[in-house]
mmCIF file of C-alpha atoms in Angstrom:
data_model
loop_
_atom_site.group_PDB
_atom_site.id
_atom_site.type_symbol
_atom_site.label_atom_id
_atom_site.label_comp_id
_atom_site.label_asym_id
_atom_site.label_seq_id
_atom_site.Cartn_x
_atom_site.Cartn_y
_atom_site.Cartn_z
ATOM 1 C CA MET N 27 99.860 58.993 196.474
ATOM 2 C CA HIS N 28 103.501 56.628 196.917
ATOM 3 C CA SER N 29 106.074 57.777 198.597
ATOM 4 C CA ASN N 30 108.255 56.973 195.677
ATOM 5 C CA TYR N 31 106.599 59.769 193.517
ATOM 6 C CA LYS N 32 108.353 62.417 192.381
ATOM 7 C CA ARG N 33 107.476 65.858 191.015
ATOM 8 C CA LEU N 34 108.157 66.350 187.386
ATOM 9 C CA GLY N 35 109.295 69.876 187.656
ATOM 10 C CA ASP N 36 112.482 69.067 189.746
ATOM 11 C CA TYR N 37 113.788 66.475 187.263
ATOM 12 C CA ILE N 38 113.300 68.179 184.096
ATOM 13 C CA ARG N 39 114.017 71.943 182.790
ATOM 14 C CA LEU N 40 112.708 74.256 179.586
ATOM 15 C CA VAL N 41 115.332 74.367 176.439
ATOM 16 C CA ASP N 42 115.496 76.629 173.749
ATOM 17 C CA GLU N 43 117.862 76.544 171.146
ATOM 18 C CA ARG N 44 116.933 78.242 167.813
ATOM 19 C CA ASN N 45 118.242 77.356 164.598
ATOM 20 C CA ARG N 46 119.690 80.675 163.844
ATOM 21 C CA ASN N 47 122.839 79.515 161.593
ATOM 22 C CA LEU N 48 120.038 78.043 159.852
ATOM 23 C CA GLU N 49 122.575 74.870 160.181
ATOM 24 C CA ILE N 50 119.767 72.086 160.718
ATOM 25 C CA SER N 51 117.450 70.983 157.948
ATOM 26 C CA ASN N 52 115.892 67.992 159.386
ATOM 27 C CA LEU N 53 112.194 69.674 160.073
ATOM 28 C CA ALA N 54 110.250 67.278 162.386
ATOM 29 C CA GLY N 55 106.369 67.237 163.853
ATOM 30 C CA LEU N 56 104.983 65.847 166.606
ATOM 31 C CA THR N 57 101.696 63.391 165.936
ATOM 32 C CA ILE N 58 99.152 62.821 168.876
ATOM 33 C CA ASN N 59 99.819 59.270 168.936
ATOM 34 C CA LYS N 60 103.450 60.525 171.003
ATOM 35 C CA ASN N 61 105.666 59.955 167.735
ATOM 36 C CA PHE N 62 108.232 62.585 165.335
ATOM 37 C CA ILE N 63 107.030 62.560 162.154
ATOM 38 C CA THR N 64 109.120 64.140 159.197
ATOM 39 C CA SER N 65 107.171 67.110 158.436
ATOM 40 C CA VAL N 66 105.382 67.909 155.269
ATOM 41 C CA ALA N 67 104.762 71.440 155.806
ATOM 42 C CA ASN N 68 104.912 74.215 153.281
ATOM 43 C CA VAL N 69 107.823 76.548 154.681
ATOM 44 C CA VAL N 70 108.418 78.178 151.411
ATOM 45 C CA GLY N 71 109.046 81.802 152.897
ATOM 46 C CA THR N 72 109.297 80.222 156.060
ATOM 47 C CA ASP N 73 112.210 82.259 158.185
ATOM 48 C CA MET N 74 113.341 78.634 159.364
ATOM 49 C CA SER N 75 115.810 80.562 162.164
ATOM 50 C CA THR N 76 113.017 80.995 164.522
ATOM 51 C CA TYR N 77 112.573 76.892 164.549
ATOM 52 C CA LYS N 78 113.680 75.091 167.918
ATOM 53 C CA ILE N 79 116.450 72.547 167.748
ATOM 54 C CA ILE N 80 115.853 69.396 169.383
ATOM 55 C CA ARG N 81 118.554 67.013 170.539
ATOM 56 C CA LYS N 82 118.772 63.253 171.525
ATOM 57 C CA ASN N 83 117.358 62.346 174.208
ATOM 58 C CA GLN N 84 115.218 65.780 174.571
ATOM 59 C CA PHE N 85 111.582 65.944 174.634
ATOM 60 C CA ALA N 86 109.169 67.888 172.810
ATOM 61 C CA CYS N 87 105.550 68.247 173.668
ATOM 62 C CA SER N 88 102.086 70.370 173.006
ATOM 63 C CA VAL N 89 99.947 71.647 175.800
ATOM 64 C CA MET N 90 97.279 72.796 173.418
ATOM 65 C CA GLN N 91 93.980 71.361 173.134
ATOM 66 C CA VAL N 92 94.688 68.152 175.650
ATOM 67 C CA ARG N 93 91.357 67.961 177.064
ATOM 68 C CA ARG N 94 89.834 68.235 173.317
ATOM 69 C CA ASP N 95 92.149 65.417 172.093
ATOM 70 C CA LYS N 96 92.210 63.883 175.310
ATOM 71 C CA LYS N 97 95.978 63.365 174.849
ATOM 72 C CA MET N 98 99.101 65.239 175.297
ATOM 73 C CA PRO N 99 101.215 64.886 172.444
ATOM 74 C CA VAL N 100 104.959 64.054 173.588
ATOM 75 C CA ALA N 101 107.793 62.285 172.693
ATOM 76 C CA LEU N 102 111.852 61.811 172.833
ATOM 77 C CA TRP N 103 114.197 62.587 170.315
ATOM 78 C CA LYS N 104 115.826 59.205 169.934
ATOM 79 C CA LYS N 105 118.320 60.461 167.050
ATOM 80 C CA ASN N 106 121.679 61.242 167.242
ATOM 81 C CA GLU N 107 121.364 64.116 164.521
ATOM 82 C CA PRO N 108 119.246 66.801 165.436
ATOM 83 C CA GLY N 109 116.125 68.219 163.974
ATOM 84 C CA ILE N 110 114.224 71.344 163.995
ATOM 85 C CA ILE N 111 110.682 71.304 165.040
ATOM 86 C CA SER N 112 108.128 74.839 165.393
ATOM 87 C CA GLN N 113 108.396 76.951 167.990
ATOM 88 C CA ALA N 114 105.266 76.141 169.299
ATOM 89 C CA TYR N 115 106.124 72.941 170.893
ATOM 90 C CA PRO N 116 107.895 73.155 174.438
ATOM 91 C CA ILE N 117 111.081 71.581 174.392
ATOM 92 C CA PHE N 118 112.733 69.893 177.832
ATOM 93 C CA GLU N 119 115.571 67.632 179.101
ATOM 94 C CA ILE N 120 116.041 65.385 181.926
ATOM 95 C CA VAL N 121 118.419 67.490 184.582
ATOM 96 C CA ASP N 122 120.593 64.257 185.636
ATOM 97 C CA GLU N 123 119.860 61.536 183.889
ATOM 98 C CA GLY N 124 122.092 59.772 186.466
ATOM 99 C CA SER N 125 119.130 59.799 188.525
ATOM 100 C CA LEU N 126 116.183 59.558 185.898
ATOM 101 C CA SER N 127 116.472 57.649 182.633
ATOM 102 C CA PRO N 128 114.474 59.635 179.321
ATOM 103 C CA ASP N 129 113.566 56.351 178.407
ATOM 104 C CA TYR N 130 111.834 55.558 181.379
ATOM 105 C CA LEU N 131 110.007 58.635 181.728
ATOM 106 C CA MET N 132 108.714 58.259 178.325
ATOM 107 C CA MET N 133 107.291 55.247 178.595
ATOM 108 C CA TRP N 134 105.428 57.247 181.557
ATOM 109 C CA PHE N 135 103.639 59.563 178.823
ATOM 110 C CA THR N 136 102.480 56.594 176.868
ATOM 111 C CA ARG N 137 100.579 55.554 179.939
ATOM 112 C CA SER N 138 96.752 56.028 179.341
ATOM 113 C CA GLU N 139 96.643 57.154 182.987
ATOM 114 C CA PHE N 140 98.970 59.569 182.310
ATOM 115 C CA ASP N 141 96.690 61.002 179.468
ATOM 116 C CA ARG N 142 93.984 60.777 181.888
ATOM 117 C CA GLU N 143 95.190 63.195 184.180
ATOM 118 C CA ALA N 144 96.930 65.376 181.685
ATOM 119 C CA CYS N 145 93.197 65.816 180.034
ATOM 120 C CA PHE N 146 91.961 66.434 184.055
ATOM 121 C CA LEU N 147 94.276 69.059 184.738
ATOM 122 C CA ALA N 148 93.548 70.876 181.164
ATOM 123 C CA VAL N 149 91.675 73.554 181.881
ATOM 124 C CA GLY N 150 92.690 76.513 180.225
ATOM 125 C CA GLY N 151 91.081 78.298 176.860
ATOM 126 C CA VAL N 152 88.098 76.348 175.148
ATOM 127 C CA ARG N 153 89.919 73.198 174.053
ATOM 128 C CA GLY N 154 91.322 72.485 176.993
ATOM 129 C CA SER N 155 95.166 73.745 177.211
ATOM 130 C CA LEU N 156 97.415 72.204 179.180
ATOM 131 C CA GLU N 157 99.514 74.905 181.519
ATOM 132 C CA TRP N 158 102.748 74.552 182.116
ATOM 133 C CA GLU N 159 103.263 74.982 186.008
ATOM 134 C CA ASP N 160 100.462 72.646 186.515
ATOM 135 C CA PHE N 161 101.975 70.057 183.804
ATOM 136 C CA LEU N 162 105.481 70.175 186.131
ATOM 137 C CA ASN N 163 103.411 69.475 189.209
ATOM 138 C CA MET N 164 102.360 66.007 188.192
ATOM 139 C CA LYS N 165 104.154 63.565 189.830
ATOM 140 C CA PHE N 166 105.788 59.904 188.533
ATOM 141 C CA PRO N 167 107.217 57.002 190.409
ATOM 142 C CA LEU N 168 111.293 57.187 190.354
ATOM 143 C CA PRO N 169 112.887 53.592 191.622
ATOM 144 C CA SER N 170 116.411 53.614 191.188
ATOM 145 C CA LEU N 171 118.394 53.851 188.100
ATOM 146 C CA GLU N 172 118.832 50.283 187.857
ATOM 147 C CA LYS N 173 115.427 49.353 188.036
ATOM 148 C CA GLN N 174 114.484 51.728 185.996
ATOM 149 C CA LYS N 175 116.734 50.280 183.120
ATOM 150 C CA GLU N 176 115.069 46.908 183.517
ATOM 151 C CA ILE N 177 112.176 48.697 183.108
ATOM 152 C CA VAL N 178 113.441 49.856 179.961
ATOM 153 C CA ALA N 179 114.859 47.092 178.470
ATOM 154 C CA GLU N 180 111.801 44.608 179.314
ATOM 155 C CA TYR N 181 109.475 47.029 177.622
ATOM 156 C CA GLN N 182 111.734 47.806 174.475
ATOM 157 C CA ALA N 183 112.592 44.299 173.920
ATOM 158 C CA VAL N 184 108.599 43.248 173.889
ATOM 159 C CA GLU N 185 108.661 46.764 171.609
ATOM 160 C CA GLN N 186 111.121 45.301 169.120
ATOM 161 C CA ARG N 187 108.794 42.109 169.072
ATOM 162 C CA ILE N 188 105.944 44.085 167.930
ATOM 163 C CA LEU N 189 108.406 45.560 165.036
ATOM 164 C CA LEU N 190 110.076 42.199 163.818
ATOM 165 C CA ASN N 191 106.410 41.016 163.765
ATOM 166 C CA LYS N 192 104.575 43.516 160.994
ATOM 167 C CA LYS N 193 107.774 43.635 159.471
ATOM 168 C CA LEU N 194 107.250 39.756 158.727
ATOM 169 C CA CYS N 195 103.453 40.275 158.125
ATOM 170 C CA TRP N 196 104.395 43.030 155.609
ATOM 171 C CA LYS N 197 106.721 40.968 154.060
ATOM 172 C CA LEU N 198 104.510 38.420 153.786
ATOM 173 C CA GLU N 199 101.297 40.691 152.561
ATOM 174 C CA GLU N 200 103.839 41.456 149.756
ATOM 175 C CA THR N 201 104.946 38.228 149.157
ATOM 176 C CA ALA N 202 101.149 37.948 148.043
ATOM 177 C CA GLN N 203 100.482 40.873 146.329
ATOM 178 C CA THR N 204 104.049 39.955 144.042
ATOM 179 C CA ILE N 205 101.984 36.240 143.503
ATOM 180 C CA TYR N 206 98.881 38.428 142.598
ATOM 181 C CA LYS N 207 100.464 40.058 140.336
ATOM 182 C CA HIS N 208 102.959 37.465 138.329
ATOM 183 C CA TRP N 209 99.865 35.190 137.880
ATOM 184 C CA PHE N 210 96.946 37.202 137.146
ATOM 185 C CA GLU N 211 98.449 40.834 135.638
ATOM 186 C CA ASP N 212 101.603 39.255 133.701
ATOM 187 C CA PHE N 213 99.877 35.923 132.963
ATOM 188 C CA GLU N 214 103.212 34.216 134.403
ATOM 189 C CA PHE N 215 101.488 31.625 136.064
ATOM 190 C CA PRO N 216 102.929 28.498 136.667
ATOM 191 C CA VAL N 217 102.350 25.424 134.091
ATOM 192 C CA GLU N 218 103.623 21.990 133.771
ATOM 193 C CA ASN N 219 104.411 20.191 130.770
ATOM 194 C CA LYS N 220 103.820 16.600 129.504
ATOM 195 C CA GLU N 221 107.280 15.718 130.509
ATOM 196 C CA GLU N 222 107.078 17.063 134.237
ATOM 197 C CA ARG N 223 103.624 15.336 134.065
ATOM 198 C CA THR N 224 105.379 11.800 133.207
ATOM 199 C CA LYS N 225 108.224 12.140 135.523
ATOM 200 C CA SER N 226 105.785 13.162 138.471
ATOM 201 C CA LYS N 227 103.834 10.477 138.013
ATOM 202 C CA GLU N 228 107.176 7.685 137.532
ATOM 203 C CA SER N 229 108.678 9.297 140.766
ATOM 204 C CA HIS N 230 108.635 6.702 143.730
ATOM 205 C CA ASN N 231 108.356 9.678 146.000
ATOM 206 C CA HIS N 232 105.761 11.601 143.851
ATOM 207 C CA GLN N 233 107.342 15.235 144.961
ATOM 208 C CA PRO N 234 106.209 17.439 142.515
ATOM 209 C CA SER N 235 108.653 19.793 140.441
ATOM 210 C CA THR N 236 109.837 22.882 142.388
ATOM 211 C CA THR N 237 110.487 25.114 139.350
ATOM 212 C CA HIS N 238 108.131 25.161 136.982
ATOM 213 C CA PRO N 239 107.631 27.104 133.381
ATOM 214 C CA THR N 240 105.646 30.275 133.334
ATOM 215 C CA TYR N 241 102.378 30.403 130.947
ATOM 216 C CA LYS N 242 103.375 33.596 128.954
ATOM 217 C CA SER N 243 107.047 33.501 129.040
ATOM 218 C CA SER N 244 106.882 29.512 127.889
ATOM 219 C CA GLY N 245 104.550 30.619 124.701
ATOM 220 C CA GLY N 246 101.593 29.938 125.997
ATOM 221 C CA LYS N 247 98.487 30.851 123.829
ATOM 222 C CA MET N 248 97.112 34.384 124.027
ATOM 223 C CA VAL N 249 93.951 35.910 123.008
ATOM 224 C CA TYR N 250 93.079 39.415 122.643
ATOM 225 C CA ASN N 251 90.177 40.802 124.829
ATOM 226 C CA GLU N 252 88.163 43.938 123.041
ATOM 227 C CA GLU N 253 86.860 45.051 126.827
ATOM 228 C CA LEU N 254 90.072 44.960 128.379
ATOM 229 C CA GLY N 255 92.348 46.026 125.213
ATOM 230 C CA LYS N 256 94.775 43.828 125.620
ATOM 231 C CA GLU N 257 95.498 39.683 125.101
ATOM 232 C CA ILE N 258 94.856 37.368 128.077
ATOM 233 C CA PRO N 259 95.382 33.681 128.399
ATOM 234 C CA GLU N 260 93.410 31.313 125.931
ATOM 235 C CA GLY N 261 90.084 29.753 128.081
ATOM 236 C CA TRP N 262 90.245 32.795 130.350
ATOM 237 C CA ASN N 263 86.911 35.610 129.777
ATOM 238 C CA LEU N 264 85.322 38.096 131.511
ATOM 239 C CA GLN N 265 81.925 37.778 133.039
ATOM 240 C CA PRO N 266 79.690 39.896 135.656
ATOM 241 C CA ILE N 267 80.337 39.825 138.875
ATOM 242 C CA LYS N 268 76.691 38.394 139.586
ATOM 243 C CA GLU N 269 77.587 35.570 137.629
ATOM 244 C CA ILE N 270 80.600 34.240 140.223
ATOM 245 C CA ALA N 271 78.839 35.825 143.789
ATOM 246 C CA THR N 272 75.830 36.923 145.379
ATOM 247 C CA LEU N 273 75.825 40.195 146.690
ATOM 248 C CA SER N 274 73.835 42.232 149.786
ATOM 249 C CA ALA N 275 73.715 45.351 151.552
ATOM 250 C CA GLY N 276 74.049 45.645 154.869
ATOM 251 C CA GLY N 277 70.839 45.719 157.542
ATOM 252 C CA ASP N 278 70.067 47.564 160.351
ATOM 253 C CA ARG N 279 72.121 47.169 163.457
ATOM 254 C CA PRO N 280 70.610 43.865 165.437
ATOM 255 C CA ASN N 281 68.532 44.071 168.272
ATOM 256 C CA VAL N 282 70.732 42.415 170.805
ATOM 257 C CA PHE N 283 73.968 44.598 170.421
ATOM 258 C CA SER N 284 77.342 44.975 172.908
ATOM 259 C CA ASN N 285 80.450 47.455 172.419
ATOM 260 C CA ILE N 286 82.459 44.450 173.789
ATOM 261 C CA LYS N 287 82.865 40.748 172.828
ATOM 262 C CA SER N 288 81.178 38.766 175.503
ATOM 263 C CA THR N 289 80.067 35.342 176.243
ATOM 264 C CA GLU N 290 76.582 36.437 174.610
ATOM 265 C CA CYS N 291 77.243 38.211 171.777
ATOM 266 C CA ARG N 292 80.542 36.830 170.112
ATOM 267 C CA ILE N 293 79.605 37.417 166.586
ATOM 268 C CA PRO N 294 81.499 40.316 165.223
ATOM 269 C CA ILE N 295 79.222 43.331 163.327
ATOM 270 C CA TYR N 296 81.053 45.300 160.931
ATOM 271 C CA SER N 297 80.037 48.696 159.571
ATOM 272 C CA ASN N 298 81.501 50.760 156.042
ATOM 273 C CA GLY N 299 84.345 52.361 158.478
ATOM 274 C CA VAL N 300 87.776 52.039 158.083
ATOM 275 C CA THR N 301 89.141 52.062 161.444
ATOM 276 C CA ASP N 302 89.643 48.206 162.522
ATOM 277 C CA GLU N 303 88.315 47.395 159.360
ATOM 278 C CA GLY N 304 85.053 48.595 160.150
ATOM 279 C CA LEU N 305 84.430 46.590 163.525
ATOM 280 C CA TYR N 306 80.286 48.337 165.227
ATOM 281 C CA GLY N 307 80.554 45.887 167.790
ATOM 282 C CA PHE N 308 79.063 42.249 168.493
ATOM 283 C CA THR N 309 75.703 41.013 168.541
ATOM 284 C CA ASN N 310 74.456 37.092 169.342
ATOM 285 C CA GLU N 311 73.709 35.793 165.590
ATOM 286 C CA ALA N 312 75.827 35.759 162.383
ATOM 287 C CA LYS N 313 74.402 36.843 158.918
ATOM 288 C CA ILE N 314 76.988 35.699 157.032
ATOM 289 C CA PHE N 315 78.764 32.380 157.220
ATOM 290 C CA LYS N 316 80.573 31.742 153.967
ATOM 291 C CA LYS N 317 84.023 33.132 153.054
ATOM 292 C CA SER N 318 83.208 37.045 151.756
ATOM 293 C CA ILE N 319 84.352 40.167 150.770
ATOM 294 C CA SER N 320 82.714 42.973 152.648
ATOM 295 C CA ILE N 321 83.375 46.536 150.557
ATOM 296 C CA SER N 322 82.265 49.709 152.136
ATOM 297 C CA ALA N 323 79.397 51.483 149.790
ATOM 298 C CA ARG N 324 79.840 55.141 151.796
ATOM 299 C CA GLY N 325 82.654 57.243 152.737
ATOM 300 C CA THR N 326 85.808 55.319 152.009
ATOM 301 C CA ILE N 327 83.875 53.849 149.050
ATOM 302 C CA GLY N 328 85.424 50.418 147.986
ATOM 303 C CA PHE N 329 87.662 49.585 150.934
ATOM 304 C CA CYS N 330 87.317 46.032 150.871
ATOM 305 C CA VAL N 331 87.974 43.158 153.668
ATOM 306 C CA LEU N 332 88.339 39.795 153.358
ATOM 307 C CA ARG N 333 86.131 38.084 155.484
ATOM 308 C CA ASP N 334 86.499 34.253 156.696
ATOM 309 C CA GLU N 335 84.503 34.132 160.157
ATOM 310 C CA PRO N 336 80.707 34.555 160.521
ATOM 311 C CA PHE N 337 79.723 38.367 161.066
ATOM 312 C CA VAL N 338 76.743 40.761 160.512
ATOM 313 C CA PRO N 339 76.707 43.447 158.443
ATOM 314 C CA ILE N 340 75.511 46.723 158.869
ATOM 315 C CA VAL N 341 75.241 50.467 157.120
ATOM 316 C CA ARG N 342 76.574 50.647 153.719
ATOM 317 C CA LEU N 343 78.416 47.849 153.636
ATOM 318 C CA ILE N 344 78.059 45.430 150.529
ATOM 319 C CA VAL N 345 78.866 41.671 151.207
ATOM 320 C CA VAL N 346 80.370 39.348 148.137
ATOM 321 C CA ILE N 347 80.023 35.887 148.314
ATOM 322 C CA PRO N 348 81.409 34.106 145.588
ATOM 323 C CA ASN N 349 80.137 30.584 144.463
ATOM 324 C CA GLU N 350 82.947 28.972 145.338
ATOM 325 C CA ASP N 351 85.241 28.936 148.730
ATOM 326 C CA PHE N 352 88.453 29.107 146.503
ATOM 327 C CA PHE N 353 87.697 32.148 144.573
ATOM 328 C CA ALA N 354 87.083 34.678 147.597
ATOM 329 C CA LYS N 355 91.293 35.680 147.769
ATOM 330 C CA TYR N 356 91.361 35.913 143.936
ATOM 331 C CA LEU N 357 88.017 37.968 144.589
ATOM 332 C CA PHE N 358 89.014 40.019 146.798
ATOM 333 C CA ASP N 359 92.444 40.814 145.226
ATOM 334 C CA TYR N 360 90.589 41.779 141.691
ATOM 335 C CA ILE N 361 87.719 44.067 143.553
ATOM 336 C CA ASN N 362 90.746 45.776 145.465
ATOM 337 C CA LYS N 363 92.015 46.906 142.328
ATOM 338 C CA PHE N 364 88.499 48.441 141.000
ATOM 339 C CA GLU N 365 88.366 52.204 140.212
ATOM 340 C CA PHE N 366 84.876 52.646 142.517
ATOM 341 C CA ASP N 367 85.137 56.592 141.846
ATOM 342 C CA ASP N 368 84.004 56.202 138.714
ATOM 343 C CA SER N 369 80.472 54.491 139.879
ATOM 344 C CA GLY N 370 78.359 58.066 138.554
ATOM 345 C CA SER N 371 76.442 57.570 142.162
ATOM 346 C CA VAL N 372 74.917 60.988 142.404
ATOM 347 C CA GLN N 373 75.030 60.292 146.220
ATOM 348 C CA ASN N 374 78.625 59.311 146.137
ATOM 349 C CA GLN N 375 77.812 55.935 147.447
ATOM 350 C CA LEU N 376 78.247 52.906 146.068
ATOM 351 C CA THR N 377 74.967 50.261 145.477
ATOM 352 C CA VAL N 378 74.903 46.828 144.650
ATOM 353 C CA PRO N 379 73.166 47.272 141.516
ATOM 354 C CA GLN N 380 75.864 49.157 140.129
ATOM 355 C CA LEU N 381 78.607 46.542 141.586
ATOM 356 C CA THR N 382 76.776 43.884 139.811
ATOM 357 C CA ALA N 383 77.722 45.625 136.485
ATOM 358 C CA PHE N 384 81.379 45.262 137.140
ATOM 359 C CA LYS N 385 82.917 42.967 135.251
ATOM 360 C CA ILE N 386 85.707 40.201 136.903
ATOM 361 C CA LEU N 387 88.528 38.469 134.443
ATOM 362 C CA ILE N 388 87.936 34.355 135.227
ATOM 363 C CA PRO N 389 90.884 31.990 134.806
ATOM 364 C CA GLN N 390 90.325 27.752 135.012
ATOM 365 C CA ASN N 391 89.405 26.842 138.133
ATOM 366 C CA GLU N 392 92.622 25.138 138.950
ATOM 367 C CA ILE N 393 94.741 27.790 138.692
ATOM 368 C CA VAL N 394 92.478 30.153 141.349
ATOM 369 C CA LYS N 395 92.387 26.592 143.164
ATOM 370 C CA LYS N 396 96.546 26.547 143.315
ATOM 371 C CA TYR N 397 96.539 30.680 143.967
ATOM 372 C CA ASP N 398 93.719 30.029 147.173
ATOM 373 C CA GLY N 399 96.043 27.310 148.456
ATOM 374 C CA ILE N 400 99.703 29.615 148.136
ATOM 375 C CA ILE N 401 98.058 32.510 149.056
ATOM 376 C CA GLY N 402 96.020 30.774 151.985
ATOM 377 C CA ASN N 403 99.009 29.638 153.826
ATOM 378 C CA LEU N 404 100.439 32.948 153.596
ATOM 379 C CA ILE N 405 97.162 34.399 155.291
ATOM 380 C CA LYS N 406 97.649 31.824 157.936
ATOM 381 C CA LYS N 407 101.035 33.056 159.133
ATOM 382 C CA ILE N 408 99.816 36.811 158.950
ATOM 383 C CA LYS N 409 96.991 35.615 161.350
ATOM 384 C CA LEU N 410 99.366 33.712 163.730
ATOM 385 C CA ILE N 411 101.832 36.622 163.886
ATOM 386 C CA THR N 412 99.368 38.926 164.276
ATOM 387 C CA ARG N 413 97.958 37.148 167.339
ATOM 388 C CA GLN N 414 101.426 36.982 168.321
ATOM 389 C CA THR N 415 101.617 40.957 168.283
ATOM 390 C CA GLN N 416 98.223 41.036 170.127
ATOM 391 C CA LYS N 417 99.694 39.151 172.842
ATOM 392 C CA PHE N 418 102.926 41.381 172.855
ATOM 393 C CA GLU N 419 100.572 44.497 172.560
ATOM 394 C CA GLU N 420 98.797 43.043 175.926
ATOM 395 C CA LEU N 421 101.893 42.595 177.777
ATOM 396 C CA LYS N 422 103.131 46.315 176.473
ATOM 397 C CA SER N 423 100.111 47.372 178.495
ATOM 398 C CA LEU N 424 100.728 45.471 181.727
ATOM 399 C CA LEU N 425 104.390 46.588 181.805
ATOM 400 C CA LEU N 426 103.481 50.144 181.588
ATOM 401 C CA GLY N 427 100.388 49.619 184.327
ATOM 402 C CA LYS N 428 103.165 47.935 186.674
ATOM 403 C CA MET N 429 105.278 51.537 187.036
ATOM 404 C CA ALA N 430 102.806 52.975 188.737
ATOM 405 C CA VAL N 431 103.072 49.905 191.823
ATOM 406 C CA GLU N 432 107.234 49.253 190.859
ATOM 407 C CA ASN N 433 109.883 50.219 194.191
#
């Protein structure tokens, strides 16, 4: 153990302030991912005066089931307004913030090595609880306060970039969904009138108009479709999905298999899971090469992912490959709105024959191509930002790892 490592119990103390006057109603919960969340617990008839008050720069934790969960839930309250939390959670604070920064200590609690040590020490009870005294005896590195602030500032800068990137991706995804609704549900896709087409041809720079009238609002002809029970643009029609795409079900796990990506096994294997978009492992040869949509057929039925790289589908995963690549994103968005719970399967699963019966509203190819071009650019931006975010996540891990060797 490095000489600058200190006993945690020498720097923190328990706090037990109760909500006796019921002046605080902001009830929080603690997650296993070391965050506070707004509690959704039913507190009707509960005596809230027994709940603990937590204030800025105080910590709440759970020492129960640490071995079972392989994590110790602990979080730092950063809000200026106090909250209340279940009396089951110990609350503690730093004795002297002039020598130990709360943010620095929270960084230490975030490390996977901290959770591993807590799990090793958690031997109490059937589910492996951590004794409070064992928690106090854990050690952590204590550089100067100036160095702590420097470490925290660097870490928080990376966290802010990650948060910003996630917001950007969310905005781009929201924009894509808005365009889909506007074009294919409200039928307000852009149209070019004859005058605009003439101007475009006569223009020396051949730049298209940035504004176009939209179909329905500009009087585009609508026809009533009995199956949908509503009007749709003239020339659009309903077709079974099998008429515009091929469908297949995932098979067994390949013989060549690796849990991690390697030089030999570079091709992802996807199952019907939701976590990591169903990533199961890696293999050496792909089975699906074209743009496609994978659909979970068991568990979370109907969970869809747009795939644009070679992969292998297994274990109750249905793959839909459009006959034309430019139909992939439109088909993905359309399938995402299916009500799969009404499939009628006794086994609570989706099958290829069931899916082939679903019908798709088919616009003209030129409209779908325009949509694919616009959304394709948004997807490229999302992927670029996501790759950048992954690099920032790796940097976060490196910064947490450096804490153990910083002086």
